[in-house]
Coordinates of C-alpha atoms and ligand atoms in Angstrom, one line a residue:
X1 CA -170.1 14.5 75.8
X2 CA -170.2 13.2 79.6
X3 CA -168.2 13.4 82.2
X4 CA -165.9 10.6 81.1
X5 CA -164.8 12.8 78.1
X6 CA -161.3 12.5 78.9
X7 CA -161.1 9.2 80.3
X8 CA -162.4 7.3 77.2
X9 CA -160.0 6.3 74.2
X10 CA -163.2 5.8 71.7
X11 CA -166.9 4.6 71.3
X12 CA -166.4 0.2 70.3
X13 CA -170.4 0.0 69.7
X14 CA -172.8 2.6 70.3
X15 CA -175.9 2.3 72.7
X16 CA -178.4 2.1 69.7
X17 CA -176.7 -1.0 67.6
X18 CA -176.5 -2.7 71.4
X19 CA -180.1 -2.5 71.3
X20 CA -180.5 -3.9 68.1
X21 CA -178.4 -6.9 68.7
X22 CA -180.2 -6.9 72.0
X23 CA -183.8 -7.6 70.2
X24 CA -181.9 -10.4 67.5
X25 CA -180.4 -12.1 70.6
X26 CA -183.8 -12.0 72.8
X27 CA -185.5 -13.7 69.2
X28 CA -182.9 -16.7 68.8
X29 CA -183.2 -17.4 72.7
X30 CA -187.2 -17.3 72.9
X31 CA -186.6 -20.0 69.4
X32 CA -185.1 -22.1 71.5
X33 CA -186.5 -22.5 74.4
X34 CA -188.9 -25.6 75.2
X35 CA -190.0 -24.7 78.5
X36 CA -190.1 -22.7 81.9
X37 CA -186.7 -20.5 81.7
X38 CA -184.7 -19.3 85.3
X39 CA -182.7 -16.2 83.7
X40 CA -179.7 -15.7 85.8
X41 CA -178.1 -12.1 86.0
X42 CA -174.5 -11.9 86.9
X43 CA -174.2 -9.1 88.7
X44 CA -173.0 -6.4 88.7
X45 CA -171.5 -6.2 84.9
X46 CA -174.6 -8.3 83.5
X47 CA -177.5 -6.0 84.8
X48 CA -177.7 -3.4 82.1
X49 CA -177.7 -6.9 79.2
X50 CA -179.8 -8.9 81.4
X51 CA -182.5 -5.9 82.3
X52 CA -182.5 -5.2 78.0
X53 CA -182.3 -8.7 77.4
X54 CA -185.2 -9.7 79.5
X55 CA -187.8 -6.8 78.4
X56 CA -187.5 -8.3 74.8
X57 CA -187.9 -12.1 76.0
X58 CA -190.9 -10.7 78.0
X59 CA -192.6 -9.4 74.9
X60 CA -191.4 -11.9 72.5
X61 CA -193.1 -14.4 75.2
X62 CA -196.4 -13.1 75.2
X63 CA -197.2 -11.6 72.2
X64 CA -195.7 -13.8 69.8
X65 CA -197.3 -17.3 70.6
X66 CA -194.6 -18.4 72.9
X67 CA -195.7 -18.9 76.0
X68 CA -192.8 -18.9 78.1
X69 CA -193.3 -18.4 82.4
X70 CA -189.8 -17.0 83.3
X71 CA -188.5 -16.8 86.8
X72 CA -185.3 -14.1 87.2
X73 CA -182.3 -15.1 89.8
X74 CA -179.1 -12.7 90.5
X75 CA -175.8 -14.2 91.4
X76 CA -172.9 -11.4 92.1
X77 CA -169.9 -13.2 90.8
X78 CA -166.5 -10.5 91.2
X79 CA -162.4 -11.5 90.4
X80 CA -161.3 -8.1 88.6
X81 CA -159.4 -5.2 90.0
X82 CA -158.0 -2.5 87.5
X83 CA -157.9 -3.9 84.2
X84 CA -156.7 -7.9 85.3
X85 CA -158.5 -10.5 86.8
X86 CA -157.1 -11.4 90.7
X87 CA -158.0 -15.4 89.8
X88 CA -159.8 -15.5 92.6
X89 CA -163.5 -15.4 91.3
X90 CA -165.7 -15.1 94.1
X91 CA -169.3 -16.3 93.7
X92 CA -172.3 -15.2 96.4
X93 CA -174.7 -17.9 96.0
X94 CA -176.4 -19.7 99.0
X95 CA -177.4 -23.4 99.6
X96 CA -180.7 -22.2 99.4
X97 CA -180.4 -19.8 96.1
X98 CA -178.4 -23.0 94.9
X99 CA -181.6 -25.3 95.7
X100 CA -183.3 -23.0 93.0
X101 CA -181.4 -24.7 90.5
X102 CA -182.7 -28.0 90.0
X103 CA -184.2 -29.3 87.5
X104 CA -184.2 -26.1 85.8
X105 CA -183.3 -24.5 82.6
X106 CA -181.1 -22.0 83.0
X107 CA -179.8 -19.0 81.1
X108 CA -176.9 -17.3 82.3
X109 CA -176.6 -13.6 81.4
X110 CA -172.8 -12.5 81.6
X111 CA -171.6 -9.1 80.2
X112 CA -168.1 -10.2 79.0
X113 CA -166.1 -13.3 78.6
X114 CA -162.6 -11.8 78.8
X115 CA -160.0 -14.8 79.8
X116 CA -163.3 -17.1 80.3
X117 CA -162.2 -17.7 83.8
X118 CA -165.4 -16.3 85.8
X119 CA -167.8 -18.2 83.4
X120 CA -166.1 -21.8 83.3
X121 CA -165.6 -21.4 87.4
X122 CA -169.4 -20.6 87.6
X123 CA -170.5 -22.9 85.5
X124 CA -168.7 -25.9 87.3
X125 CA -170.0 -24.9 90.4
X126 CA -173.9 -24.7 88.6
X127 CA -173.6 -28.0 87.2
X128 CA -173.0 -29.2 90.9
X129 CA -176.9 -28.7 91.4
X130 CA -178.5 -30.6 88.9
X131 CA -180.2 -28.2 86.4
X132 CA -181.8 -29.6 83.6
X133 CA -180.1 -27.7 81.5
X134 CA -177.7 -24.5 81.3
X135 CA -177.0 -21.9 78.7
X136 CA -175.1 -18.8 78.5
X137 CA -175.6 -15.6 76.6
X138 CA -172.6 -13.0 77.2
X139 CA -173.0 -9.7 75.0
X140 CA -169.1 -9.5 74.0
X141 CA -166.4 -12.1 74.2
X142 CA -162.7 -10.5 73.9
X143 CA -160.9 -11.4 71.3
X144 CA -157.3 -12.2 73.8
X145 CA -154.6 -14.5 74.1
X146 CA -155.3 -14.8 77.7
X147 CA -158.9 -16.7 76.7
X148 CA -159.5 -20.3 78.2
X149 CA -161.0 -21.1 75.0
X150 CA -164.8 -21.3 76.5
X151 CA -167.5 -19.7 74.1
X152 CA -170.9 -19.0 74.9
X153 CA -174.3 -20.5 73.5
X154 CA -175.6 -16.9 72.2
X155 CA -172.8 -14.1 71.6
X156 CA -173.5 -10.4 70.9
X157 CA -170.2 -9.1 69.5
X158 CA -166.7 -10.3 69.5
X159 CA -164.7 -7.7 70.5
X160 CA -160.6 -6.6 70.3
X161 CA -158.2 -7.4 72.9
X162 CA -158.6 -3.9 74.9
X163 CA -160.4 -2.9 78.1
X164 CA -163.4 -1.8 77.9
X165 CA -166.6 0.2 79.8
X166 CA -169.7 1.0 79.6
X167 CA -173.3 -0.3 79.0
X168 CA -172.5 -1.5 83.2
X169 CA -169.3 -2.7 82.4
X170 CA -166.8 -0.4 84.7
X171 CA -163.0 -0.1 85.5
X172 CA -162.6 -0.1 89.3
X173 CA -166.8 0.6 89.5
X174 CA -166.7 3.4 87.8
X175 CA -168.2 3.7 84.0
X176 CA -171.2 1.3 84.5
X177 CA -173.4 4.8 83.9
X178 CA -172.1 4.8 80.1
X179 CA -174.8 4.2 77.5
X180 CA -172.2 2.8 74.9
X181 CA -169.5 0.5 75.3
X182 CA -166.6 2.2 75.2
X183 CA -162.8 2.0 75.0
X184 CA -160.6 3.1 78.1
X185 CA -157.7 5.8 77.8
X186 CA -154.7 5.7 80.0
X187 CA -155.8 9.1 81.6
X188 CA -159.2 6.7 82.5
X189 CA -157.1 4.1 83.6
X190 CA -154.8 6.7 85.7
X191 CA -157.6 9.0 86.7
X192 CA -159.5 5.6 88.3
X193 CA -156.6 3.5 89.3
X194 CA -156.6 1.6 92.7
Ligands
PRP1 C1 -166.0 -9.0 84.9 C2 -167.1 -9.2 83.8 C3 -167.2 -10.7 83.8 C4 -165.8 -11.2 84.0 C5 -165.1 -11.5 82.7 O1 -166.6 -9.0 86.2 O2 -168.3 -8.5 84.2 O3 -168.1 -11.1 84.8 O4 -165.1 -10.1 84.7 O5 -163.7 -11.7 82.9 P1 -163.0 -13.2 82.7 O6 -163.6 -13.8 81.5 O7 -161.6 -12.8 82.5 O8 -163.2 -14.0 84.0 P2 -165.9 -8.3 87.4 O9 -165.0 -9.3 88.2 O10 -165.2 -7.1 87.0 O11 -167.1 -8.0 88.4 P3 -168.3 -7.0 88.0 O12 -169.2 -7.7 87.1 O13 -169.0 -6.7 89.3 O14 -167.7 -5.7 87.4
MN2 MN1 -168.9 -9.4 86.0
MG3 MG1 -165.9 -5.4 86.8

């Protein structure tokens, strides 16, 4: 029961089996990685995976015999309004933020790849700065005739084409302060409309 009662269609995956898929994630990314890691949020959809995501690596990087110094970056990356994308991703990274880069391995942290625009636009303009190496983790991808085809390295759940909240993924901002991901309703989609 919340305050989104009415706005909500269903629950897609409750906050509990995020969490477990959370932990299995954090373990196949620690089993890869060689050296220093720069784990790059995208904000603002990524925060909630990427704040869960990186208590995990933290542990799994000190207790379990990986030793693994992390440095954490935030890049706010925005092209939605409503339910579509505009096209126009717009990415807030500075020459300096950008200088960060090099060298580096980098993990990207993304909430959803919906039409895989944001990420492949992001990840060209990464590349332009030399890292040694970049992956991407994105909790869900959307299963959509609209996708680009791109697929992330490490993928939580693959999800049906409908729009969905929650977990810090919102509709218009609103529904970020969901525990689970859920599915939108039309009176959501009304009641939040711009
Ligand atoms: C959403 C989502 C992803 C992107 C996925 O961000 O968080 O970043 O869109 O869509 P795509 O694969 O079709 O490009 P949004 O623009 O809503 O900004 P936000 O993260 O601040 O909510
Ligand atoms: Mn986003
Ligand atoms: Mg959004």
């Amino acid at each position: 029961p919340s305050h989104y009662d009415k706005d909500l269609e269903s629950i897609l995956i409750p906050h509990g089996v995020i969490m477990d898929r959370v932990e299995k994630l954090a373990r196949l990314i620690v089993n890869d990685c060689k050296g220093p890691l720069v784990i790059c949020c995208i904000l603002k959809g990524g925060h909630q995976y990427f704040a869960d995501l990186v208590n995990v690596i933290k542990k799994l990087t000190t207790k379990d015999g990986h030793s693994i110094p992390l440095s954490l970056e935030f890049i706010r990356v925005k092209s939605y309004h409503n339910d579509a994308s505009s096209g126009d991703v717009r990415i807030s990274l500075t020459e300096e933020e950008c200088q960060e880069f090099k060298g580096k391995n980098i993990l990207i942290v993304e909430d959803i790849i919906d039409t895989g625009s944001t990420m492949v636009k992001l990840l060209k303009r990464l590349e332009q700065y030399q890292p040694s190496s970049i992956r991407v983790t994105s909790l869900l991808i959307k299963k959509t005739p609209k996708s680009n085809g791109y697929i992330p390295d490490y993928v939580g759940f693959a999800i049906p084409d409908a729009f969905v909240v929650g977990y810090a993924l919102d509709y218009n901002e609103y529904f970020r302060d969901l525990d689970h991901i859920c599915v939108i309703s039309e009176h959501g989609k009304q009641a939040y409309a711009q």
